[in-house]
Short mmCIF file of C-alpha atoms in Angstrom, two decimals:
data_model
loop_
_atom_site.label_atom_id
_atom_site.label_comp_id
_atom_site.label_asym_id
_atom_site.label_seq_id
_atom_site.Cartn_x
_atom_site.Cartn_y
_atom_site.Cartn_z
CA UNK A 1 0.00 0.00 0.00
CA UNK A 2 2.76 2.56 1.02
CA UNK A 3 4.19 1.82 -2.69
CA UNK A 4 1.11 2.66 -4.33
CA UNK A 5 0.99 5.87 -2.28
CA UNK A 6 4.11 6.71 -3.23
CA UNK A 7 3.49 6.01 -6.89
CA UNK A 8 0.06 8.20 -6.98
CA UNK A 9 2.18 11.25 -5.01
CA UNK A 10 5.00 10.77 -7.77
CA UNK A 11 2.70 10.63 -10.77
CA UNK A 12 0.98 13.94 -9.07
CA UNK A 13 4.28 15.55 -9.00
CA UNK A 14 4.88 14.20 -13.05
CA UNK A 15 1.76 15.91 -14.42
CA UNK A 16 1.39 18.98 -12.08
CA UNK A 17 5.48 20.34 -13.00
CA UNK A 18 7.06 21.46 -16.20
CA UNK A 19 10.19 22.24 -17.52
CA UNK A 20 10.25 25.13 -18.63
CA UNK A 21 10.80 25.20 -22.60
CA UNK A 22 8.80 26.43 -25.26
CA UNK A 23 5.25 28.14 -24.52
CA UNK A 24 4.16 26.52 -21.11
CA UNK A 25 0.60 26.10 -20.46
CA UNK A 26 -0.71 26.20 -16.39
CA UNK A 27 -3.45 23.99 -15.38
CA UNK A 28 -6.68 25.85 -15.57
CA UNK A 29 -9.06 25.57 -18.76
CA UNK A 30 -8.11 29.53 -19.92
CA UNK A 31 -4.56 28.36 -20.60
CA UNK A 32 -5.80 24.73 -21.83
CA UNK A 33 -8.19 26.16 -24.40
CA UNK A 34 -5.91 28.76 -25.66
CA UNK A 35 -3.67 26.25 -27.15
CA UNK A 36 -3.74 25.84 -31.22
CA UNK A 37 -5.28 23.00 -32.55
CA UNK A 38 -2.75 20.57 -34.51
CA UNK A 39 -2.89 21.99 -37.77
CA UNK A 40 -2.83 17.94 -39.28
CA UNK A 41 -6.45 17.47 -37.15
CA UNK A 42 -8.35 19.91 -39.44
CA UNK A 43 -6.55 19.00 -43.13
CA UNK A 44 -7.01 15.19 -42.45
CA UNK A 45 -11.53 15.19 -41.83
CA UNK A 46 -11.64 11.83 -42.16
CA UNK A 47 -10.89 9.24 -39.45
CA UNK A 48 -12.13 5.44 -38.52
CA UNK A 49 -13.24 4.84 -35.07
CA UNK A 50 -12.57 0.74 -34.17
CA UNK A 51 -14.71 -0.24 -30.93
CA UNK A 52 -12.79 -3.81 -29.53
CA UNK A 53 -12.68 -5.41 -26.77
CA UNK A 54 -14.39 -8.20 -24.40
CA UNK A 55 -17.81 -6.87 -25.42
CA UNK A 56 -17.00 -8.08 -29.04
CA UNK A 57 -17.37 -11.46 -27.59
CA UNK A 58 -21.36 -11.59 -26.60
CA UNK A 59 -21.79 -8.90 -29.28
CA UNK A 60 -25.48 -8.54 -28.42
CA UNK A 61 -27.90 -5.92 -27.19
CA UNK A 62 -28.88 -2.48 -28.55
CA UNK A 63 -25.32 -0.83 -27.42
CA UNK A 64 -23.29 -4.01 -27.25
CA UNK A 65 -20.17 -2.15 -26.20
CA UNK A 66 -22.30 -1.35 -23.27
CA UNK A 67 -23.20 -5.62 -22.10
CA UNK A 68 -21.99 -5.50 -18.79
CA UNK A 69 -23.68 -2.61 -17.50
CA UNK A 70 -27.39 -3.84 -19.35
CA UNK A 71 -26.66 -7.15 -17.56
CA UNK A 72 -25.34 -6.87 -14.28
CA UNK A 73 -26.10 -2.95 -13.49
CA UNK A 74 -29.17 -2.35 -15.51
CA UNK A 75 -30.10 -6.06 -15.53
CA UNK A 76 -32.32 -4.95 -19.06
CA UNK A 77 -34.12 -7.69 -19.87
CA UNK A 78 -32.88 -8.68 -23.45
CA UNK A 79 -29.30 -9.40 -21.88
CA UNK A 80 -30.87 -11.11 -18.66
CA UNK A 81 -32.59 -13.52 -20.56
CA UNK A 82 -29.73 -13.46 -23.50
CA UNK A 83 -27.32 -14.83 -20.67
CA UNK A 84 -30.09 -17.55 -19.38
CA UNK A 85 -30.82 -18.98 -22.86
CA UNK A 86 -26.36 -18.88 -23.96
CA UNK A 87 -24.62 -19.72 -21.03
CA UNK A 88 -24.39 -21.72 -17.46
CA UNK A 89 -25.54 -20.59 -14.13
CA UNK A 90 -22.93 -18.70 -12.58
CA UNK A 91 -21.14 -17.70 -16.23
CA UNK A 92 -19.38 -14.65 -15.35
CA UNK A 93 -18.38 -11.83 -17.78
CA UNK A 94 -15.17 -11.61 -16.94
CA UNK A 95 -15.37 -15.32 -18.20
CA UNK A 96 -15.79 -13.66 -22.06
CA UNK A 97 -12.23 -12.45 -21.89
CA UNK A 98 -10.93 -16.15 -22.16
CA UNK A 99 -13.04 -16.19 -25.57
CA UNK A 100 -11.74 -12.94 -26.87
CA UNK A 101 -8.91 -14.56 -29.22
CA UNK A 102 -8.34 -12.33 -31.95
CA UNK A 103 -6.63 -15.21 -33.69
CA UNK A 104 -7.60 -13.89 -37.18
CA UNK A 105 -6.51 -9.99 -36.37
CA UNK A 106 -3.55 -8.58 -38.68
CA UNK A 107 -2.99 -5.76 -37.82
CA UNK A 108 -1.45 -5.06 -41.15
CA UNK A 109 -5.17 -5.95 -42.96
CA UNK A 110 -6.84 -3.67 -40.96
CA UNK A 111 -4.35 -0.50 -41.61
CA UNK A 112 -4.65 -1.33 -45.02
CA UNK A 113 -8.77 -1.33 -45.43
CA UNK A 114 -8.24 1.74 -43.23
CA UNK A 115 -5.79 3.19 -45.66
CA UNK A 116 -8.55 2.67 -48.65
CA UNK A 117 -11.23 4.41 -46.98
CA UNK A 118 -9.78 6.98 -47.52
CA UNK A 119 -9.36 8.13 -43.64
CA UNK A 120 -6.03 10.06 -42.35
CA UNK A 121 -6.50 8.88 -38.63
CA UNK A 122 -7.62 5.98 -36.78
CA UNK A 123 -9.04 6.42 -33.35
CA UNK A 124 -8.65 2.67 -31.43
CA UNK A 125 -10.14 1.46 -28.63
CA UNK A 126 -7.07 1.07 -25.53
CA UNK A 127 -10.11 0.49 -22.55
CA UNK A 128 -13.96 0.87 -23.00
CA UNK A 129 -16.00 1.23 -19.58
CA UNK A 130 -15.73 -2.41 -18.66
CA UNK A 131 -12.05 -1.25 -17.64
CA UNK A 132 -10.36 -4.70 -20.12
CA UNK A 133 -7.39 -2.83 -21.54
CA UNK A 134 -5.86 -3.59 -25.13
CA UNK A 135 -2.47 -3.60 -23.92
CA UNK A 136 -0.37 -4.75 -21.17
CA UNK A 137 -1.39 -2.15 -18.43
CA UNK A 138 0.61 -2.82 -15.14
CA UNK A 139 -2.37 -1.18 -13.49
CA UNK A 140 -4.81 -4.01 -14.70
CA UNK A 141 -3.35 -7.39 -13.73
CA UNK A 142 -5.36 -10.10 -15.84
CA UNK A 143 -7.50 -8.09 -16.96
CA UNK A 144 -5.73 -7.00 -20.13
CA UNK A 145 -4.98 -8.46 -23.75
CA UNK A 146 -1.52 -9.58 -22.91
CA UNK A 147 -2.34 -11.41 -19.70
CA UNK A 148 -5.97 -13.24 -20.61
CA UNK A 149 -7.48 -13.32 -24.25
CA UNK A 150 -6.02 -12.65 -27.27
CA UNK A 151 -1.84 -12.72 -25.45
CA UNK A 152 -0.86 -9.86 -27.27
CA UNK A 153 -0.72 -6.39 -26.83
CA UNK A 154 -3.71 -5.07 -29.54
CA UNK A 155 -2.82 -1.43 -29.47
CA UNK A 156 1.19 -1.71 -30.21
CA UNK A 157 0.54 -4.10 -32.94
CA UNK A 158 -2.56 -2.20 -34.51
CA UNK A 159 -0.08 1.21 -33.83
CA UNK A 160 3.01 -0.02 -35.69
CA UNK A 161 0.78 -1.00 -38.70
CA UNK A 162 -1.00 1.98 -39.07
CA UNK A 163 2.15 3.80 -38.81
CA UNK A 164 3.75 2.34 -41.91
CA UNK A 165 0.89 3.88 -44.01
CA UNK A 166 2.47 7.16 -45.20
CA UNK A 167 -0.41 9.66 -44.01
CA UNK A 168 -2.30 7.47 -41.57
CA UNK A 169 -1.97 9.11 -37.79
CA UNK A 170 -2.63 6.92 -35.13
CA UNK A 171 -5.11 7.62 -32.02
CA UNK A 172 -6.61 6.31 -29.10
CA UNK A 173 -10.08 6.07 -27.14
CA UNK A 174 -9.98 5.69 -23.25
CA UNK A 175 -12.67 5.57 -21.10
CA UNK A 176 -11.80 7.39 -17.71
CA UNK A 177 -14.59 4.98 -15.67
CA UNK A 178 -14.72 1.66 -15.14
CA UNK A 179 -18.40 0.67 -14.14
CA UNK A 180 -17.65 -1.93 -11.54
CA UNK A 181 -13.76 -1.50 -10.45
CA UNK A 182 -14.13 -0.90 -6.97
CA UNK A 183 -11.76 1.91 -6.17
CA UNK A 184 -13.98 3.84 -8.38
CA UNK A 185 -16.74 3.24 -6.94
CA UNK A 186 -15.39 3.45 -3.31
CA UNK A 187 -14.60 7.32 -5.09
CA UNK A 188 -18.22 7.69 -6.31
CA UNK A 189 -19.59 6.70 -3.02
CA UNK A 190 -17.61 9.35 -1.44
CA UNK A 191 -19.19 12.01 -3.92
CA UNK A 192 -15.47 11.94 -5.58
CA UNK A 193 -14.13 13.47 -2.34
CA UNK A 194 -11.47 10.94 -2.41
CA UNK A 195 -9.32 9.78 -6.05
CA UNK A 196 -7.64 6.57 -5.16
CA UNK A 197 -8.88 5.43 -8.52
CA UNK A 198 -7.54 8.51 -10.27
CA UNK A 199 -4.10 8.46 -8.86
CA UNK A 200 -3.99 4.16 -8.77
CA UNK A 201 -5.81 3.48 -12.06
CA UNK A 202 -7.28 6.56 -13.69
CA UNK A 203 -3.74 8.33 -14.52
CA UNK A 204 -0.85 5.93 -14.89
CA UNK A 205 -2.81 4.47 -17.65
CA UNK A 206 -3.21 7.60 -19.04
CA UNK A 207 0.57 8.42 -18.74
CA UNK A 208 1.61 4.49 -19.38
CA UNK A 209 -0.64 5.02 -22.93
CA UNK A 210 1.10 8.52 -23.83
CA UNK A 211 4.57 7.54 -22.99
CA UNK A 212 4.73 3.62 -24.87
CA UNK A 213 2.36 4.48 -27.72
CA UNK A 214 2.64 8.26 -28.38
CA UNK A 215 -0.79 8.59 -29.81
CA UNK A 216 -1.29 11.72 -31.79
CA UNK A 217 -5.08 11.61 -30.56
CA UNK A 218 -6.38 11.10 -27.20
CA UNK A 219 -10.30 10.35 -27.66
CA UNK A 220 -10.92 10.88 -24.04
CA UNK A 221 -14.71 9.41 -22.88
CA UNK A 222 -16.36 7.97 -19.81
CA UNK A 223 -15.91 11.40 -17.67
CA UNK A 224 -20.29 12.59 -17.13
CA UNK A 225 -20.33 11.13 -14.00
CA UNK A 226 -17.56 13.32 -12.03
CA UNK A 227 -15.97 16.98 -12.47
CA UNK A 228 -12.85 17.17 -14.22
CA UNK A 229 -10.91 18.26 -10.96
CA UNK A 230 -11.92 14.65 -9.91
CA UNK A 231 -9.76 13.33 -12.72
CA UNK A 232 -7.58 16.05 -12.40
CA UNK A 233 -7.76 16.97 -16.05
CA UNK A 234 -6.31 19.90 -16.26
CA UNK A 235 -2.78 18.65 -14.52
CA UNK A 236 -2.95 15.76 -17.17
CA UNK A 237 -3.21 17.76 -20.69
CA UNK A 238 -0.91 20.96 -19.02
CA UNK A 239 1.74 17.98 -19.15
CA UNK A 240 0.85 16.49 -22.19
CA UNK A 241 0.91 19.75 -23.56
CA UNK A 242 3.81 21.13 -21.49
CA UNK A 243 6.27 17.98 -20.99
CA UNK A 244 4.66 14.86 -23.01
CA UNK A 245 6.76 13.10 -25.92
CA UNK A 246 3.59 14.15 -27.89
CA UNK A 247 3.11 18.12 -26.60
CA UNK A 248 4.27 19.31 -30.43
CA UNK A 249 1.32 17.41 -32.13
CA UNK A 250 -1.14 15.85 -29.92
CA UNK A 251 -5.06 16.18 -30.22
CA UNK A 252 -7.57 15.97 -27.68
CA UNK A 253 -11.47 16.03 -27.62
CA UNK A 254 -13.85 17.98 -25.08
CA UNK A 255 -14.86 14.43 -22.53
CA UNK A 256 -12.11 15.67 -19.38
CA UNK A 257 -15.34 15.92 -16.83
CA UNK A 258 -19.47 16.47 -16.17
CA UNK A 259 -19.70 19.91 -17.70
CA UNK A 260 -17.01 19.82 -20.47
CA UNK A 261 -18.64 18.72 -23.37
CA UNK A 262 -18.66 21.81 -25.78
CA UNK A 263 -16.66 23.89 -23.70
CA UNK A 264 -13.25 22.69 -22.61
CA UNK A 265 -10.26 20.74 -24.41
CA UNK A 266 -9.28 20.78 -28.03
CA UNK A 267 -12.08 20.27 -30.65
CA UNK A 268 -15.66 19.36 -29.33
CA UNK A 269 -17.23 15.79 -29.61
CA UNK A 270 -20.46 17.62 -27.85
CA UNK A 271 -22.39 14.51 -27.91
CA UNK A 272 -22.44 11.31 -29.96
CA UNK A 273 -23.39 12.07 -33.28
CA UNK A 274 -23.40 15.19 -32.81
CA UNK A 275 -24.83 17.03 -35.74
CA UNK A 276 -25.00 20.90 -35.50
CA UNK A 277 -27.47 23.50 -37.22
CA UNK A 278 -25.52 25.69 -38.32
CA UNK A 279 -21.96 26.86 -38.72
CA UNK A 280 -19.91 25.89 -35.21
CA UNK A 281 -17.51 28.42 -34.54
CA UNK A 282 -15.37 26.26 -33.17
CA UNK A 283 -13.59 23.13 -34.35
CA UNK A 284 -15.43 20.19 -34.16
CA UNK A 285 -16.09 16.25 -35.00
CA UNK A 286 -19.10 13.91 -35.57
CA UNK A 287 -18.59 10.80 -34.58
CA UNK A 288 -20.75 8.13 -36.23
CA UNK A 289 -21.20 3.86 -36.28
CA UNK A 290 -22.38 2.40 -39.62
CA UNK A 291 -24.41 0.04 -37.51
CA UNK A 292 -26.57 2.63 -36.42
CA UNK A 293 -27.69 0.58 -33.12
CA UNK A 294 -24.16 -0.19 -31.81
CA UNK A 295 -20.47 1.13 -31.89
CA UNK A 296 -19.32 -2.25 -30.82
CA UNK A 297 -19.88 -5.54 -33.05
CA UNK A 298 -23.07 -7.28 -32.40
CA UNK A 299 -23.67 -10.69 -33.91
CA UNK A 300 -27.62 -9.72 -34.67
CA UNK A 301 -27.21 -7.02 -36.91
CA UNK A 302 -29.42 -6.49 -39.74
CA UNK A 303 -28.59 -5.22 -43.21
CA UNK A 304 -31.65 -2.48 -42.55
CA UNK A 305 -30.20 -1.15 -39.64
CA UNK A 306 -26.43 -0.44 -41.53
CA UNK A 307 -26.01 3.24 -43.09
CA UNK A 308 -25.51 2.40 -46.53
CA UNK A 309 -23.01 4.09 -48.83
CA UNK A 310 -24.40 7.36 -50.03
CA UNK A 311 -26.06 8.34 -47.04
CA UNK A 312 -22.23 7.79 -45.32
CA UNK A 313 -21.42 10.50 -48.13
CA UNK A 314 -24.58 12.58 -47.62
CA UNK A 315 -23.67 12.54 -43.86
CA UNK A 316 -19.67 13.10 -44.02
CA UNK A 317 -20.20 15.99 -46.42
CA UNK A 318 -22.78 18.16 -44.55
CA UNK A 319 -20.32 17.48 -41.52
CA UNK A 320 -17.17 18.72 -43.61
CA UNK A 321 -19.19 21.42 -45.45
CA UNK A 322 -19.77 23.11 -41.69
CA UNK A 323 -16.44 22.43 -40.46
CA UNK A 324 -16.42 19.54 -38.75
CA UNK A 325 -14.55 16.18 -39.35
CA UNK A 326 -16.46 13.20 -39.67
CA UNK A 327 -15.27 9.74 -37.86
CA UNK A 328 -17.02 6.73 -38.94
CA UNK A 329 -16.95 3.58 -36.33
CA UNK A 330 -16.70 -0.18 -37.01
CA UNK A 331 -16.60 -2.88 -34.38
CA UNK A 332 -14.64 -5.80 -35.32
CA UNK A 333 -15.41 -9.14 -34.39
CA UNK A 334 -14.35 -10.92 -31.58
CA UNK A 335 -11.85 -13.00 -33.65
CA UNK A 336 -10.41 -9.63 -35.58
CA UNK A 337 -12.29 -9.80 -38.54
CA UNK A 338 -13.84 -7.16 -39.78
CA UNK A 339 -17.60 -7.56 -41.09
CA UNK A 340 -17.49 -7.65 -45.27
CA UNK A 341 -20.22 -5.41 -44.74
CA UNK A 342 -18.21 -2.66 -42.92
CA UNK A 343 -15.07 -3.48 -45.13
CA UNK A 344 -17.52 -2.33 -48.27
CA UNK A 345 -18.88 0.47 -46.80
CA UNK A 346 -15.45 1.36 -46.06
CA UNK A 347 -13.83 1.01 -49.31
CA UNK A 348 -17.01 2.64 -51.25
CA UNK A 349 -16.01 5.64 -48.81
CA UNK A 350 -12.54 5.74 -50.17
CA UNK A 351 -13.38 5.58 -54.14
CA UNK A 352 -16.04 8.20 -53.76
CA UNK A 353 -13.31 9.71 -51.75
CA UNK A 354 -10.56 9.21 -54.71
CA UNK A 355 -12.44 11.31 -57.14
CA UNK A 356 -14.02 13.64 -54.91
CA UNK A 357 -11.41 13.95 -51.91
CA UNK A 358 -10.03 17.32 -53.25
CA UNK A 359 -13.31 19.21 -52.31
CA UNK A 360 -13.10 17.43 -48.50
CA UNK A 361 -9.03 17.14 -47.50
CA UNK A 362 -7.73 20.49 -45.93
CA UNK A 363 -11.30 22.46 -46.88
CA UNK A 364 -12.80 25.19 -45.29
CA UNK A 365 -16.34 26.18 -44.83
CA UNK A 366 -17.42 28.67 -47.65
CA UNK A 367 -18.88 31.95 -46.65
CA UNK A 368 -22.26 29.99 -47.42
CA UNK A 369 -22.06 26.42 -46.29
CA UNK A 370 -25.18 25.02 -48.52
CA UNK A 371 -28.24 25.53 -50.78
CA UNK A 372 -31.34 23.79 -52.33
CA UNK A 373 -33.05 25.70 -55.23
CA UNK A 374 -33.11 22.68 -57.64
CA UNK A 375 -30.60 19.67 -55.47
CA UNK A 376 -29.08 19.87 -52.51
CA UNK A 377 -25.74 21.04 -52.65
CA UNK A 378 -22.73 21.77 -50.10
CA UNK A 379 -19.74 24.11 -50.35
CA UNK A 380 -16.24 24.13 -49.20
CA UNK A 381 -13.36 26.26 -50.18
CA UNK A 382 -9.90 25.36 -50.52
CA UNK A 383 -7.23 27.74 -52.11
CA UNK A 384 -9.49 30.44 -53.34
CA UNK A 385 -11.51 27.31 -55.12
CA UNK A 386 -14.90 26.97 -54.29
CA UNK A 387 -16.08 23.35 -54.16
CA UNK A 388 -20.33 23.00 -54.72
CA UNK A 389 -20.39 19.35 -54.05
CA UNK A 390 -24.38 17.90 -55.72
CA UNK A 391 -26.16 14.81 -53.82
CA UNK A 392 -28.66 14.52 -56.26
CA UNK A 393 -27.97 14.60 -60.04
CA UNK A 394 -29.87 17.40 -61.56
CA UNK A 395 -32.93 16.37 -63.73
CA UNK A 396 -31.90 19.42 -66.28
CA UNK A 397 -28.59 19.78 -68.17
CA UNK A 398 -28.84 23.32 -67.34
CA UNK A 399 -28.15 23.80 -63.72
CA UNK A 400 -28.50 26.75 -61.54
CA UNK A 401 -26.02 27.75 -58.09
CA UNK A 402 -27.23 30.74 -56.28
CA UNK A 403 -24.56 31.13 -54.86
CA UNK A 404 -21.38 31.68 -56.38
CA UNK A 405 -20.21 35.17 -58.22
CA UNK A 406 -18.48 34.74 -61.55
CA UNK A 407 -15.59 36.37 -63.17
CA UNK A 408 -13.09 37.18 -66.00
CA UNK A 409 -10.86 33.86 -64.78
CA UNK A 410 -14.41 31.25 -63.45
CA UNK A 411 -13.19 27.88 -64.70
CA UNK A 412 -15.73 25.08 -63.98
CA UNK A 413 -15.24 21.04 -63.85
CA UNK A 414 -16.42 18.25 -62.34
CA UNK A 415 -14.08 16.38 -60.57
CA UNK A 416 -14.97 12.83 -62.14
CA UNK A 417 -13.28 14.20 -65.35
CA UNK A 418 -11.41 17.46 -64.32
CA UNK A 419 -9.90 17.81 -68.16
CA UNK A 420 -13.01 18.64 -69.79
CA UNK A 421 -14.18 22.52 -68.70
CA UNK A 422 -18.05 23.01 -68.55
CA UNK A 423 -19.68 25.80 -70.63
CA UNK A 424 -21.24 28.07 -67.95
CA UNK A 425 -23.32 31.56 -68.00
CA UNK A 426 -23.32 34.12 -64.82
CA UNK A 427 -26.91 35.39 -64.17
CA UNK A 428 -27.11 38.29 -62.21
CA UNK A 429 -26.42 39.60 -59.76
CA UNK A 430 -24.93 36.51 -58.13
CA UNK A 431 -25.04 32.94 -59.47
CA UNK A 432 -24.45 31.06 -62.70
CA UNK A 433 -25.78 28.40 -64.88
CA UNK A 434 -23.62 25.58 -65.93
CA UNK A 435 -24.54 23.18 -68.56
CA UNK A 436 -23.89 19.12 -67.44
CA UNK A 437 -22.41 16.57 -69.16
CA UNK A 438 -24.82 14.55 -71.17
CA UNK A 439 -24.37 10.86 -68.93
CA UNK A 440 -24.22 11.36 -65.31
CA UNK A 441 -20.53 9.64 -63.99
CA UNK A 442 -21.12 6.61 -62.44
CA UNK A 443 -20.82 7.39 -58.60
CA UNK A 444 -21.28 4.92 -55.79
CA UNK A 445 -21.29 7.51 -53.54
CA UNK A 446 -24.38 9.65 -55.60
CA UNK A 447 -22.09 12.71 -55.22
CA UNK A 448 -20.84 14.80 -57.56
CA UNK A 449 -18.16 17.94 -57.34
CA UNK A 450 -18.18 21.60 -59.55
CA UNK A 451 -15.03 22.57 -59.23
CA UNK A 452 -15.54 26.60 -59.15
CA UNK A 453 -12.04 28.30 -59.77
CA UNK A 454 -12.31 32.36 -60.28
CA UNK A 455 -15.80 32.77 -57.71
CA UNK A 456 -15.91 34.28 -54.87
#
């Protein structure tokens, strides 16, 4: 016990001092906020969220990631009587982790499907709230992917394969809570008065994470239920900020305690799937499963309840078109295989992507973000290019934008065949007409790009 003590008072001391080089940040949200966002977070837009882990193993219920808590703390009836009709009296779940092989995951497949979506970052799962970590955590003693399960440590392997694709940056979710360890909920009964899980769990994973993996994302989640002095947030990012192998090029989200969502860290998650309005003036991300009952694998899935291809691209450009980037989640199978269904959906994203990615990678919002006098149609900017990206294919070969004011030097394409310029006729006092190619491009995706050079 006097070790562990010792340990928590050290790892204080680690994330509350800095050294002293370079711009320092203090720990209070004015100085967190004020730091610049990675400039790489904003050009990349797209990124693949993987949730993995023990939960992959029942893969049932509406929110499978969430089993544990629906059977044993909710006790929801579909998993109660899911457990009665699948396993023995007295099955535990900790007794999934011995089924959680992974003996079909390479690492070097899954970079690679990554890769061909199209994405530029790859958010992983390191611990969900039923506290099994993806790595060999000290901190969680057979209760980890080295010690029990699959024997190997998921989140170097998945890391070092990522990181040969030129382009892909590497990232990782962690859930702060744990629903049932009990030093957390000794905390919680306290009315997080005391932090024995924070300074003997909470935080040396956090540090043990940064420090062996060097994520360039920290997807930061399981906070709601405490303030963010209870997990002592702002010590943590003013040394990964300050002091951190990382500090130069990290990322962080806004989940650091109840009350931060929206308001504190670096870009805002808000909610899951969140979907603004309007324009956000600050940077944000929708996060979004293609299984649209379940970020984590479940076994019952039905075809009806996947997002199919263009609505991913319907969805992914409205977020990019106000700002946002858009991170689309698959849960692998218990065994590491990914579902052929995600895998298409995923590799439709990155052809419609390979045509059309110009108009998404590095955009900005335009000074008008959409319109809808004849299709729907989305803007972003890049490069003083306008980009009116079309989710319908007009019924006319003459097609009207609003929008846009011509020039001497307007030069408009469509990105499917960006040689060929398209005859086009301002109308005033804003807007043009541009006359369509005669067969629509074949696209997957059922989006199209007018590239708009010379508009403002």
């Amino acid at each position: 016990m006097t070790s562990l003590i010792l340990r928590s008072l050290l790892l204080a001391a680690v994330v509350a001092i800095s050294s002293g080089n370079g711009v320092r940040y203090t720990a209070n949200w004015t100085s967190i906020d004020s730091r610049p966002l990675p400039v790489w977070y904003d050009e990349s837009k797209i990124g693949i969220f993987v949730h993995w882990g023990v939960f992959s193993v029942p893969g049932y219920g509406q929110f499978s990631e969430w089993f544990w808590q629906s059977w044993r703390g909710a006790h929801r009836a579909d998993e109660v009587e899911f457990m009665k009709k699948n396993y023995p009296v007295g099955f535990k779940y900790a007794d999934f982790a011995h089924y959680f092989k992974a003996q079909f995951f390479d690492p070097d497949e899954w970079a690679e499907i990554f890769e061909a979506s199209g994405a530029k970052y790859v958010v992983f799962t390191s611990k969900h709230h039923e506290g099994f970590c993806n790595w060999p955590s000290a901190d969680s003693w057979n209760w980890n992917s080295v010690d029990t399960g699959p024997h190997r440590d998921l989140v170097g392997d998945l890391a070092a394969a990522v990181r040969k694709r030129k382009g892909l940056h590497f990232g990782l979710y962690h859930s702060l809570y744990e629903w049932f360890h009990p030093l957390y909920l000794k905390d919680k009964a306290s009315g997080y008065k005391t932090q024995e899980f924070v300074f003997r769990k909470a935080l040396p994973e956090l540090v043990n994470l940064v420090m062996t993996y060097k994520p360039e994302l920290i997807w930061s989640d399981g906070d709601w239920e405490a303030p963010d002095t209870y997990w002592n947030s702002t010590e943590f990012l003013a040394w990964l900020y300050n002091d951190s192998p990382v500090k130069d090029f990290v990322v962080v989200n806004d989940r650091w305690g109840n009350g931060c969502y929206c308001k504190h860290g670096g870009y805002y998650n808000c909610a899951d799937r969140f979907t603004p309005g309007s324009l956000p003036n600050h940077k944000w991300e929708k996060c979004q499963s293609i299984d649209n009952r379940s970020w984590g694998y479940r076994r019952n899935m039905k075809l009806i309840e996947l997002m199919d291809l263009p609505t991913i691209i319907t969805d992914m450009v409205y977020v990019v078109a106000l700002g946002g980037n858009y991170l689309l989640n698959i849960g692998p199978m218990e065994d590491g295989m990914i579902s052929p269904l995600f895998e298409e959906r995923l590799r439709g994203m990155g052809a419609w992507l390979g045509v059309n990615g110009e108009a998404i990678y590095s955009s900005k919002p335009w000074r008008l973000q959409g319109e809808n006098t004849t299709v729907p149609v989305w803007y972003t900017s890049k490069n003083n290019t306008v980009y009116a990206i079309l989710l319908e294919w007009p019924s006319k070969l003459l097609f009207d934008l609003a929008a846009p004011k011509t020039s001497a030097d307007t030069n408009v394409t469509i990105l499917d065949d960006p040689s060929v310029p398209l005859k086009w006729v301002s109308t005033a006092p804003t807007g043009l007409v541009v006359l369509m190619p005669d067969i629509m491009p074949v696209s997957p995706g059922q989006g199209w790009v007018l590239k708009l050079e010379g508009v403002v």
